[in-house]
Amino acid sequence: MKRWTIALGLLVAGCATYRPEPLTESPPTLAPPVAAIIARDAAAIERPFLRPAIIDLSQPLDANAVATLAVLLNPDLRAQRQRAGVADAQAFAAGLLPDPTFSFGADQVLSGPDPLLGLASTLGFNLNALRTRRVARAQAEAQARQVRLDLAWAEWQISGQARIQAAKVVELEKAEGLARASRDSAQSILDRMLRAAGRGDILPDQVQAARLAAFDAADRLRTAERDLATARSELSRLMGLPPGYPLRLASVMPSPPAPDAAALFAIAQRERADLQALRAGYAAQEAAVHKAVLDQFPTLDLTINGARDTAGNLTIGPSVAFTLPLWNRNRGGIAVERATRAQLRAEYEARLFQTRAEIAAAVDALTVLRRQREAILRDLPALERFASANRHAADRGDLSLVTAMNAEQAARDKEILLAQAEQGIAEQTIALELLTGVPQEAWTR
């Protein structure tokens, strides 16, 4: 009896236990970031597209720091990492053998000469699981690999989107400053026009034109402020930071021209994690087709039976149970898995086609933006010299101040166009990185 108690205790000790984990009203994702924890995790992070960084949230953050914070703190990525853990657990479960089954029964003699209980027991083994274990495990491992690659792709995409928003914030801050200067200049011109009209020096039409210009400048400033607030809010969301969290961003560094679209597409085919994930998913489906084909053959269950009848006779012997593949033969399952495999092949080829088209469009858009920027840079010095000359002439009294301020406004308008072009180049370059799956430094390796 003591040995049975010890054996039962060991069996219970090896079982998993239940421990509740209730939801909380204030999860860690809602709390402000802890600088020491961020600095520790950022220094130890290992991603092919990130460099270990020393992050100080009180200092301007460069593109690498922005991407690192997004990978570390974004709540969607945290949830996806937990889903990857589920896939790993499923791969582990697929490699486990099924437990044997055991049954026991006793029959009491109600009438007759035999004095004993009739006892019967069976020990069963599912041999079909042994036959399909290898392909089931290969399928689960490929699915887990696909989930991991999907996670890597999500990290790459979200970190890139955060970099795009950071570049947008930097350029919108410039545009807001220029729009504010334009608003102040237009309002100053309007005030001068109103005073001149009060003296009878100018016509009402000139005042109306100045008033419309001031209204337009104020509206452009409001638009710039709204766009900047939206970009900052989106950046905080992508980086996993509380709304309104103060951030300082470093200036965006100019990027070199991109290679041709064909070379970038070749890089994308080799490096993009989503394409690798689709290939892993296709490998998992190949295993599913293989398993479906194996399932058409008879399933086999082996049972060992032991019994004692009421007369005291002891018997032991095996029994085998199997299906007869006469009508079904898992033909439906095989058809479903083969159709799914064909679907995955078509989806992979469609993703390749889409990738090639998007890379070509991004390269063309980047080329157009660079030409626009070069044209603006050619025209801007002349406008600045003209505005400076007008300002000097107005200071000497040789030219009206309104004319000089209009010339300065023309130069500011060109600077706004330059900021918009540089913002477009920065965003399009990062978008092209996202399409190829690697940072631009890897394009020329």
CSV table of C-alpha atoms in Angstrom, one decimal:
chain,number,residue,atom,x,y,z
A,1,MET,CA,0.0,0.0,0.0
A,2,LYS,CA,2.9,2.3,0.8
A,3,ARG,CA,4.4,1.8,-2.6
A,4,TRP,CA,1.1,2.6,-4.3
A,5,THR,CA,0.9,5.8,-2.3
A,6,ILE,CA,4.4,6.9,-3.3
A,7,ALA,CA,3.7,6.1,-6.9
A,8,LEU,CA,0.5,8.1,-6.9
A,9,GLY,CA,2.3,11.0,-5.2
A,10,LEU,CA,5.0,11.0,-7.8
A,11,LEU,CA,2.4,11.0,-10.6
A,12,VAL,CA,0.5,13.9,-9.1
A,13,ALA,CA,3.7,15.9,-8.6
A,14,GLY,CA,4.5,15.6,-12.3
A,15,CYS,CA,1.2,17.2,-13.3
A,16,ALA,CA,0.7,20.9,-14.2
A,17,THR,CA,-1.1,23.1,-11.7
A,18,TYR,CA,-3.6,25.9,-12.3
A,19,ARG,CA,-2.8,29.4,-11.3
A,20,PRO,CA,-5.2,32.3,-12.1
A,21,GLU,CA,-3.8,35.4,-13.8
A,22,PRO,CA,-6.7,38.0,-13.7
A,23,LEU,CA,-6.7,41.1,-15.8
A,24,THR,CA,-5.7,44.4,-14.1
A,25,GLU,CA,-7.1,47.9,-14.4
A,26,SER,CA,-3.7,49.4,-14.9
A,27,PRO,CA,-1.5,47.2,-17.1
A,28,PRO,CA,2.1,48.0,-17.6
A,29,THR,CA,1.5,49.2,-21.2
A,30,LEU,CA,-0.4,52.2,-19.9
A,31,ALA,CA,2.4,53.3,-17.5
A,32,PRO,CA,5.0,55.9,-18.6
A,33,PRO,CA,8.3,54.3,-19.7
A,34,VAL,CA,11.1,53.8,-17.1
A,35,ALA,CA,14.3,55.3,-18.4
A,36,ALA,CA,16.6,52.8,-16.7
A,37,ILE,CA,14.7,49.8,-18.1
A,38,ILE,CA,14.6,51.3,-21.6
A,39,ALA,CA,18.3,52.0,-21.5
A,40,ARG,CA,19.1,48.4,-20.4
A,41,ASP,CA,16.8,46.8,-23.0
A,42,ALA,CA,18.0,49.1,-25.8
A,43,ALA,CA,21.6,48.3,-25.2
A,44,ALA,CA,20.9,44.5,-25.3
A,45,ILE,CA,18.5,44.4,-28.2
A,46,GLU,CA,19.5,42.1,-31.1
A,47,ARG,CA,17.7,42.7,-34.4
A,48,PRO,CA,19.4,42.7,-37.9
A,49,PHE,CA,18.0,46.2,-38.6
A,50,LEU,CA,18.9,47.8,-35.3
A,51,ARG,CA,22.1,48.8,-33.6
A,52,PRO,CA,22.5,48.6,-29.9
A,53,ALA,CA,21.9,52.2,-28.7
A,54,ILE,CA,22.2,54.2,-25.5
A,55,ILE,CA,18.8,55.9,-25.3
A,56,ASP,CA,18.2,59.0,-23.2
A,57,LEU,CA,14.6,60.2,-23.6
A,58,SER,CA,15.7,63.7,-22.6
A,59,GLN,CA,18.0,64.0,-25.6
A,60,PRO,CA,17.1,64.2,-29.3
A,61,LEU,CA,16.4,60.7,-30.7
A,62,ASP,CA,17.8,59.6,-34.0
A,63,ALA,CA,16.1,57.1,-36.4
A,64,ASN,CA,17.7,54.1,-34.8
A,65,ALA,CA,16.6,55.1,-31.4
A,66,VAL,CA,13.0,55.7,-32.6
A,67,ALA,CA,12.9,52.3,-34.2
A,68,THR,CA,14.4,50.6,-31.1
A,69,LEU,CA,11.7,52.2,-28.8
A,70,ALA,CA,9.0,51.1,-31.2
A,71,VAL,CA,10.2,47.5,-31.1
A,72,LEU,CA,10.6,47.5,-27.3
A,73,LEU,CA,7.4,49.3,-26.3
A,74,ASN,CA,4.8,48.9,-29.0
A,75,PRO,CA,1.9,47.0,-27.4
A,76,ASP,CA,0.8,45.3,-30.7
A,77,LEU,CA,4.3,43.8,-31.0
A,78,ARG,CA,4.2,42.6,-27.4
A,79,ALA,CA,0.9,40.8,-28.1
A,80,GLN,CA,2.3,39.2,-31.3
A,81,ARG,CA,5.3,37.9,-29.3
A,82,GLN,CA,2.9,36.1,-27.0
A,83,ARG,CA,1.2,34.6,-30.1
A,84,ALA,CA,4.7,33.4,-31.2
A,85,GLY,CA,4.9,31.7,-27.8
A,86,VAL,CA,1.6,29.9,-28.5
A,87,ALA,CA,3.0,28.6,-31.9
A,88,ASP,CA,6.1,27.3,-30.1
A,89,ALA,CA,3.9,25.5,-27.6
A,90,GLN,CA,1.9,23.9,-30.4
A,91,ALA,CA,5.1,22.7,-32.0
A,92,PHE,CA,6.1,21.2,-28.7
A,93,ALA,CA,2.7,19.5,-28.4
A,94,ALA,CA,3.0,18.0,-31.9
A,95,GLY,CA,6.1,16.1,-30.9
A,96,LEU,CA,4.5,14.4,-27.9
A,97,LEU,CA,3.4,10.8,-28.1
A,98,PRO,CA,-0.3,10.1,-27.2
A,99,ASP,CA,-0.9,8.6,-23.8
A,100,PRO,CA,-1.9,4.9,-23.7
A,101,THR,CA,-5.4,4.1,-22.5
A,102,PHE,CA,-6.3,1.8,-19.7
A,103,SER,CA,-9.7,0.3,-18.7
A,104,PHE,CA,-10.7,-2.0,-15.9
A,105,GLY,CA,-14.0,-3.8,-15.1
A,106,ALA,CA,-15.4,-6.3,-12.7
A,107,ASP,CA,-18.5,-8.5,-12.9
A,108,GLN,CA,-20.2,-9.9,-9.8
A,109,VAL,CA,-21.8,-13.4,-10.1
A,110,LEU,CA,-25.5,-13.1,-9.3
A,111,SER,CA,-26.3,-16.8,-9.7
A,112,GLY,CA,-24.3,-19.9,-10.4
A,113,PRO,CA,-21.6,-22.1,-8.8
A,114,ASP,CA,-18.6,-19.9,-9.6
A,115,PRO,CA,-17.4,-18.0,-6.5
A,116,LEU,CA,-15.1,-15.4,-8.1
A,117,LEU,CA,-15.5,-11.9,-9.5
A,118,GLY,CA,-15.1,-11.6,-13.3
A,119,LEU,CA,-12.2,-9.2,-13.9
A,120,ALA,CA,-11.2,-7.6,-17.3
A,121,SER,CA,-8.7,-5.0,-18.2
A,122,THR,CA,-7.3,-3.5,-21.4
A,123,LEU,CA,-4.2,-1.4,-22.3
A,124,GLY,CA,-4.5,0.4,-25.6
A,125,PHE,CA,-2.0,2.1,-27.9
A,126,ASN,CA,-2.8,4.5,-30.8
A,127,LEU,CA,-0.3,3.4,-33.4
A,128,ASN,CA,-1.7,5.8,-36.0
A,129,ALA,CA,-0.1,8.7,-34.1
A,130,LEU,CA,3.3,7.1,-34.5
A,131,ARG,CA,2.8,6.9,-38.2
A,132,THR,CA,1.9,10.6,-38.6
A,133,ARG,CA,4.1,12.0,-35.8
A,134,ARG,CA,7.0,13.0,-38.1
A,135,VAL,CA,4.9,14.9,-40.6
A,136,ALA,CA,2.7,16.4,-37.9
A,137,ARG,CA,5.8,17.7,-36.1
A,138,ALA,CA,7.3,19.0,-39.3
A,139,GLN,CA,4.0,20.9,-40.0
A,140,ALA,CA,3.9,22.4,-36.5
A,141,GLU,CA,7.6,23.4,-36.6
A,142,ALA,CA,7.0,25.1,-40.0
A,143,GLN,CA,4.0,26.9,-38.7
A,144,ALA,CA,6.0,28.1,-35.6
A,145,ARG,CA,8.7,29.3,-38.0
A,146,GLN,CA,6.1,31.2,-40.0
A,147,VAL,CA,4.8,32.9,-36.9
A,148,ARG,CA,8.3,33.9,-35.9
A,149,LEU,CA,8.9,35.4,-39.3
A,150,ASP,CA,5.6,37.2,-39.3
A,151,LEU,CA,6.7,38.7,-35.9
A,152,ALA,CA,10.0,39.8,-37.5
A,153,TRP,CA,8.1,41.3,-40.4
A,154,ALA,CA,5.7,43.1,-38.0
A,155,GLU,CA,8.7,44.5,-36.0
A,156,TRP,CA,10.3,45.7,-39.2
A,157,GLN,CA,7.1,47.4,-40.4
A,158,ILE,CA,6.2,49.1,-37.2
A,159,SER,CA,9.7,50.3,-36.5
A,160,GLY,CA,9.7,51.7,-40.1
A,161,GLN,CA,6.4,53.4,-39.6
A,162,ALA,CA,7.7,55.0,-36.5
A,163,ARG,CA,10.7,56.3,-38.4
A,164,ILE,CA,8.4,57.7,-41.1
A,165,GLN,CA,6.4,59.5,-38.5
A,166,ALA,CA,9.5,60.8,-36.8
A,167,ALA,CA,10.7,62.2,-40.2
A,168,LYS,CA,7.3,63.7,-40.7
A,169,VAL,CA,7.3,65.4,-37.3
A,170,VAL,CA,10.8,66.9,-38.0
A,171,GLU,CA,9.8,68.4,-41.3
A,172,LEU,CA,6.3,69.5,-40.1
A,173,GLU,CA,8.0,71.4,-37.3
A,174,LYS,CA,10.0,73.3,-39.9
A,175,ALA,CA,6.8,73.8,-42.0
A,176,GLU,CA,5.0,75.1,-38.9
A,177,GLY,CA,7.7,77.6,-38.1
A,178,LEU,CA,7.6,78.9,-41.7
A,179,ALA,CA,3.8,79.0,-41.7
A,180,ARG,CA,3.9,81.0,-38.4
A,181,ALA,CA,6.3,83.5,-39.9
A,182,SER,CA,4.1,83.8,-43.0
A,183,ARG,CA,1.1,84.4,-40.8
A,184,ASP,CA,2.9,87.1,-38.8
A,185,SER,CA,4.1,88.8,-42.0
A,186,ALA,CA,0.7,88.7,-43.7
A,187,GLN,CA,-0.9,90.1,-40.5
A,188,SER,CA,1.7,92.9,-40.4
A,189,ILE,CA,1.0,93.8,-44.0
A,190,LEU,CA,-2.8,93.8,-43.3
A,191,ASP,CA,-2.3,96.1,-40.3
A,192,ARG,CA,-0.2,98.5,-42.4
A,193,MET,CA,-2.8,98.4,-45.2
A,194,LEU,CA,-5.6,99.2,-42.7
A,195,ARG,CA,-3.7,102.2,-41.3
A,196,ALA,CA,-2.9,103.4,-44.9
A,197,ALA,CA,-6.6,103.0,-45.8
A,198,GLY,CA,-7.6,105.0,-42.8
A,199,ARG,CA,-5.4,107.8,-44.0
A,200,GLY,CA,-6.9,107.5,-47.5
A,201,ASP,CA,-3.5,106.5,-49.1
A,202,ILE,CA,-4.7,103.2,-50.7
A,203,LEU,CA,-7.9,101.8,-52.3
A,204,PRO,CA,-10.2,99.4,-50.5
A,205,ASP,CA,-9.4,96.7,-53.1
A,206,GLN,CA,-5.8,96.6,-51.8
A,207,VAL,CA,-7.0,96.2,-48.2
A,208,GLN,CA,-9.3,93.4,-49.3
A,209,ALA,CA,-6.4,91.6,-51.0
A,210,ALA,CA,-4.2,91.9,-47.9
A,211,ARG,CA,-7.1,90.7,-45.7
A,212,LEU,CA,-7.5,87.6,-47.9
A,213,ALA,CA,-3.8,86.9,-47.8
A,214,ALA,CA,-3.8,87.2,-44.0
A,215,PHE,CA,-6.8,84.8,-43.8
A,216,ASP,CA,-5.0,82.3,-46.1
A,217,ALA,CA,-1.8,82.5,-44.1
A,218,ALA,CA,-3.6,81.9,-40.8
A,219,ASP,CA,-5.5,78.9,-42.3
A,220,ARG,CA,-2.2,77.4,-43.5
A,221,LEU,CA,-0.8,77.8,-40.0
A,222,ARG,CA,-3.8,76.0,-38.5
A,223,THR,CA,-3.4,73.2,-41.0
A,224,ALA,CA,0.3,72.9,-40.2
A,225,GLU,CA,-0.4,72.8,-36.5
A,226,ARG,CA,-3.1,70.2,-36.9
A,227,ASP,CA,-0.9,68.0,-39.1
A,228,LEU,CA,2.0,68.3,-36.6
A,229,ALA,CA,-0.3,67.3,-33.7
A,230,THR,CA,-1.6,64.3,-35.6
A,231,ALA,CA,1.9,63.2,-36.6
A,232,ARG,CA,3.1,63.5,-33.0
A,233,SER,CA,0.1,61.5,-31.7
A,234,GLU,CA,0.7,58.7,-34.2
A,235,LEU,CA,4.4,58.6,-33.4
A,236,SER,CA,3.6,58.2,-29.6
A,237,ARG,CA,1.2,55.4,-30.4
A,238,LEU,CA,3.7,53.5,-32.6
A,239,MET,CA,6.5,53.9,-30.0
A,240,GLY,CA,4.2,52.7,-27.2
A,241,LEU,CA,4.4,56.0,-25.3
A,242,PRO,CA,1.6,57.8,-23.4
A,243,PRO,CA,-0.2,60.5,-25.3
A,244,GLY,CA,1.5,63.8,-25.1
A,245,TYR,CA,4.8,62.3,-24.0
A,246,PRO,CA,7.5,64.9,-24.7
A,247,LEU,CA,10.0,63.8,-27.4
A,248,ARG,CA,12.9,65.5,-29.0
A,249,LEU,CA,13.9,64.3,-32.5
A,250,ALA,CA,17.2,64.6,-34.3
A,251,SER,CA,17.3,66.0,-37.8
A,252,VAL,CA,16.8,63.6,-40.7
A,253,MET,CA,20.1,62.8,-42.5
A,254,PRO,CA,20.0,63.0,-46.3
A,255,SER,CA,20.0,59.7,-48.0
A,256,PRO,CA,21.9,58.6,-51.1
A,257,PRO,CA,20.1,57.8,-54.4
A,258,ALA,CA,18.6,54.3,-54.4
A,259,PRO,CA,19.7,51.5,-56.8
A,260,ASP,CA,17.5,50.5,-59.7
A,261,ALA,CA,14.2,48.7,-59.0
A,262,ALA,CA,15.4,45.3,-60.4
A,263,ALA,CA,18.3,45.2,-57.9
A,264,LEU,CA,16.0,46.2,-55.0
A,265,PHE,CA,13.5,43.5,-56.0
A,266,ALA,CA,16.2,40.9,-55.9
A,267,ILE,CA,17.1,42.0,-52.4
A,268,ALA,CA,13.5,41.9,-51.3
A,269,GLN,CA,13.0,38.3,-52.6
A,270,ARG,CA,16.0,37.3,-50.5
A,271,GLU,CA,15.5,39.4,-47.4
A,272,ARG,CA,11.8,40.2,-46.8
A,273,ALA,CA,10.6,38.4,-43.7
A,274,ASP,CA,7.0,38.2,-45.0
A,275,LEU,CA,8.1,36.3,-48.1
A,276,GLN,CA,10.2,34.0,-45.9
A,277,ALA,CA,7.1,33.5,-43.7
A,278,LEU,CA,5.0,32.6,-46.8
A,279,ARG,CA,7.6,30.1,-47.8
A,280,ALA,CA,7.5,28.6,-44.3
A,281,GLY,CA,3.7,28.5,-44.4
A,282,TYR,CA,3.9,26.7,-47.8
A,283,ALA,CA,6.3,24.1,-46.3
A,284,ALA,CA,3.8,23.6,-43.4
A,285,GLN,CA,1.1,23.0,-46.0
A,286,GLU,CA,3.3,20.5,-47.8
A,287,ALA,CA,3.5,18.6,-44.6
A,288,ALA,CA,-0.3,18.9,-44.2
A,289,VAL,CA,-0.8,17.4,-47.6
A,290,HIS,CA,1.6,14.6,-46.8
A,291,LYS,CA,-0.3,13.9,-43.5
A,292,ALA,CA,-3.6,13.8,-45.4
A,293,VAL,CA,-2.2,11.3,-47.8
A,294,LEU,CA,-1.0,9.1,-44.9
A,295,ASP,CA,-4.4,9.4,-43.2
A,296,GLN,CA,-6.1,7.6,-46.2
A,297,PHE,CA,-4.5,4.3,-45.0
A,298,PRO,CA,-6.1,2.2,-42.2
A,299,THR,CA,-5.8,3.6,-38.7
A,300,LEU,CA,-4.4,1.0,-36.3
A,301,ASP,CA,-5.2,0.6,-32.6
A,302,LEU,CA,-3.4,-2.1,-30.6
A,303,THR,CA,-5.0,-3.3,-27.4
A,304,ILE,CA,-3.7,-5.8,-24.8
A,305,ASN,CA,-6.5,-7.5,-23.0
A,306,GLY,CA,-6.2,-9.4,-19.7
A,307,ALA,CA,-9.1,-11.1,-17.9
A,308,ARG,CA,-10.1,-13.6,-15.2
A,309,ASP,CA,-13.5,-15.2,-15.5
A,310,THR,CA,-15.7,-16.3,-12.6
A,311,ALA,CA,-14.2,-19.8,-12.6
A,312,GLY,CA,-10.7,-18.4,-12.1
A,313,ASN,CA,-9.4,-18.9,-15.6
A,314,LEU,CA,-6.8,-16.3,-16.6
A,315,THR,CA,-6.5,-15.0,-20.2
A,316,ILE,CA,-4.3,-12.5,-21.9
A,317,GLY,CA,-4.0,-11.5,-25.5
A,318,PRO,CA,-3.8,-8.7,-28.1
A,319,SER,CA,-6.5,-7.2,-30.2
A,320,VAL,CA,-6.1,-5.0,-33.3
A,321,ALA,CA,-8.7,-2.5,-34.5
A,322,PHE,CA,-8.4,-0.7,-37.8
A,323,THR,CA,-10.6,1.2,-40.3
A,324,LEU,CA,-11.5,-0.3,-43.7
A,325,PRO,CA,-10.7,2.3,-46.4
A,326,LEU,CA,-13.5,1.4,-48.7
A,327,TRP,CA,-15.5,4.6,-49.4
A,328,ASN,CA,-14.0,7.7,-47.6
A,329,ARG,CA,-10.2,7.0,-47.7
A,330,ASN,CA,-9.8,10.7,-46.6
A,331,ARG,CA,-10.3,11.8,-50.1
A,332,GLY,CA,-12.1,15.0,-48.8
A,333,GLY,CA,-9.2,15.8,-46.5
A,334,ILE,CA,-6.7,15.3,-49.3
A,335,ALA,CA,-8.6,17.5,-51.7
A,336,VAL,CA,-8.9,20.3,-49.1
A,337,GLU,CA,-5.2,20.2,-48.3
A,338,ARG,CA,-4.2,20.2,-51.9
A,339,ALA,CA,-6.5,23.1,-52.7
A,340,THR,CA,-5.1,25.0,-49.7
A,341,ARG,CA,-1.6,24.3,-51.0
A,342,ALA,CA,-2.5,25.7,-54.4
A,343,GLN,CA,-4.1,28.8,-52.7
A,344,LEU,CA,-0.8,29.4,-50.8
A,345,ARG,CA,1.2,29.1,-53.9
A,346,ALA,CA,-1.0,31.7,-55.7
A,347,GLU,CA,-0.8,34.0,-52.7
A,348,TYR,CA,3.0,33.8,-52.6
A,349,GLU,CA,3.2,34.6,-56.3
A,350,ALA,CA,0.7,37.5,-55.9
A,351,ARG,CA,2.9,38.9,-53.1
A,352,LEU,CA,5.9,38.7,-55.3
A,353,PHE,CA,4.1,40.5,-58.1
A,354,GLN,CA,2.8,43.2,-55.7
A,355,THR,CA,6.3,43.6,-54.2
A,356,ARG,CA,7.9,44.2,-57.6
A,357,ALA,CA,5.2,46.7,-58.5
A,358,GLU,CA,5.5,48.6,-55.3
A,359,ILE,CA,9.2,48.8,-55.4
A,360,ALA,CA,9.2,50.2,-58.9
A,361,ALA,CA,6.5,52.8,-58.0
A,362,ALA,CA,8.5,53.9,-54.9
A,363,VAL,CA,11.7,54.2,-57.0
A,364,ASP,CA,9.9,56.3,-59.6
A,365,ALA,CA,8.3,58.5,-56.9
A,366,LEU,CA,11.6,59.0,-55.2
A,367,THR,CA,13.2,60.0,-58.5
A,368,VAL,CA,10.5,62.6,-59.0
A,369,LEU,CA,10.9,64.0,-55.5
A,370,ARG,CA,14.6,64.4,-55.9
A,371,ARG,CA,14.1,66.3,-59.2
A,372,GLN,CA,11.6,68.6,-57.5
A,373,ARG,CA,14.0,69.2,-54.6
A,374,GLU,CA,16.9,70.0,-57.0
A,375,ALA,CA,14.7,72.5,-58.9
A,376,ILE,CA,13.7,74.2,-55.6
A,377,LEU,CA,17.3,74.4,-54.5
A,378,ARG,CA,18.2,76.0,-57.9
A,379,ASP,CA,15.5,78.7,-57.5
A,380,LEU,CA,15.7,79.4,-53.8
A,381,PRO,CA,19.1,81.3,-53.7
A,382,ALA,CA,17.8,83.8,-56.2
A,383,LEU,CA,14.6,84.4,-54.3
A,384,GLU,CA,16.5,84.8,-51.0
A,385,ARG,CA,18.9,87.3,-52.7
A,386,PHE,CA,15.9,89.2,-54.1
A,387,ALA,CA,14.2,89.3,-50.7
A,388,SER,CA,17.4,90.5,-49.0
A,389,ALA,CA,17.9,93.2,-51.6
A,390,ASN,CA,14.3,94.3,-51.2
A,391,ARG,CA,14.7,94.4,-47.4
A,392,HIS,CA,17.8,96.6,-47.7
A,393,ALA,CA,16.0,98.9,-50.1
A,394,ALA,CA,13.1,99.2,-47.7
A,395,ASP,CA,15.4,99.9,-44.8
A,396,ARG,CA,16.9,102.8,-46.9
A,397,GLY,CA,13.5,104.1,-47.7
A,398,ASP,CA,13.9,103.3,-51.5
A,399,LEU,CA,11.1,100.7,-51.4
A,400,SER,CA,7.9,100.2,-49.5
A,401,LEU,CA,8.1,97.8,-46.6
A,402,VAL,CA,5.0,95.9,-48.0
A,403,THR,CA,6.9,95.1,-51.2
A,404,ALA,CA,9.9,93.8,-49.2
A,405,MET,CA,7.7,91.7,-47.0
A,406,ASN,CA,6.0,90.2,-50.1
A,407,ALA,CA,9.4,89.3,-51.5
A,408,GLU,CA,10.3,87.6,-48.2
A,409,GLN,CA,7.0,85.7,-48.3
A,410,ALA,CA,7.8,84.4,-51.7
A,411,ALA,CA,11.1,83.0,-50.4
A,412,ARG,CA,9.3,81.5,-47.4
A,413,ASP,CA,6.8,79.8,-49.7
A,414,LYS,CA,9.7,78.2,-51.6
A,415,GLU,CA,11.2,77.1,-48.3
A,416,ILE,CA,7.9,75.4,-47.4
A,417,LEU,CA,8.0,73.6,-50.7
A,418,LEU,CA,11.6,72.5,-50.0
A,419,ALA,CA,10.5,71.2,-46.6
A,420,GLN,CA,7.7,69.3,-48.2
A,421,ALA,CA,10.0,67.8,-50.8
A,422,GLU,CA,12.5,66.8,-48.1
A,423,GLN,CA,9.8,65.2,-46.0
A,424,GLY,CA,8.6,63.3,-49.1
A,425,ILE,CA,12.1,62.1,-49.8
A,426,ALA,CA,12.7,60.9,-46.2
A,427,GLU,CA,9.3,59.2,-46.1
A,428,GLN,CA,9.7,57.5,-49.5
A,429,THR,CA,13.2,56.4,-48.7
A,430,ILE,CA,12.1,54.7,-45.5
A,431,ALA,CA,9.1,53.2,-47.4
A,432,LEU,CA,11.5,51.8,-49.9
A,433,GLU,CA,13.5,50.2,-47.1
A,434,LEU,CA,10.3,48.6,-45.8
A,435,LEU,CA,9.5,47.2,-49.2
A,436,THR,CA,13.0,45.7,-49.6
A,437,GLY,CA,13.1,44.3,-46.0
A,438,VAL,CA,16.5,45.7,-45.1
A,439,PRO,CA,18.0,49.2,-44.2
A,440,GLN,CA,19.4,51.2,-47.1
A,441,GLU,CA,23.0,50.5,-45.9
A,442,ALA,CA,22.4,46.9,-47.0
A,443,TRP,CA,21.4,47.9,-50.6
A,444,THR,CA,25.0,48.2,-51.7
A,445,ARG,CA,26.6,45.2,-49.9
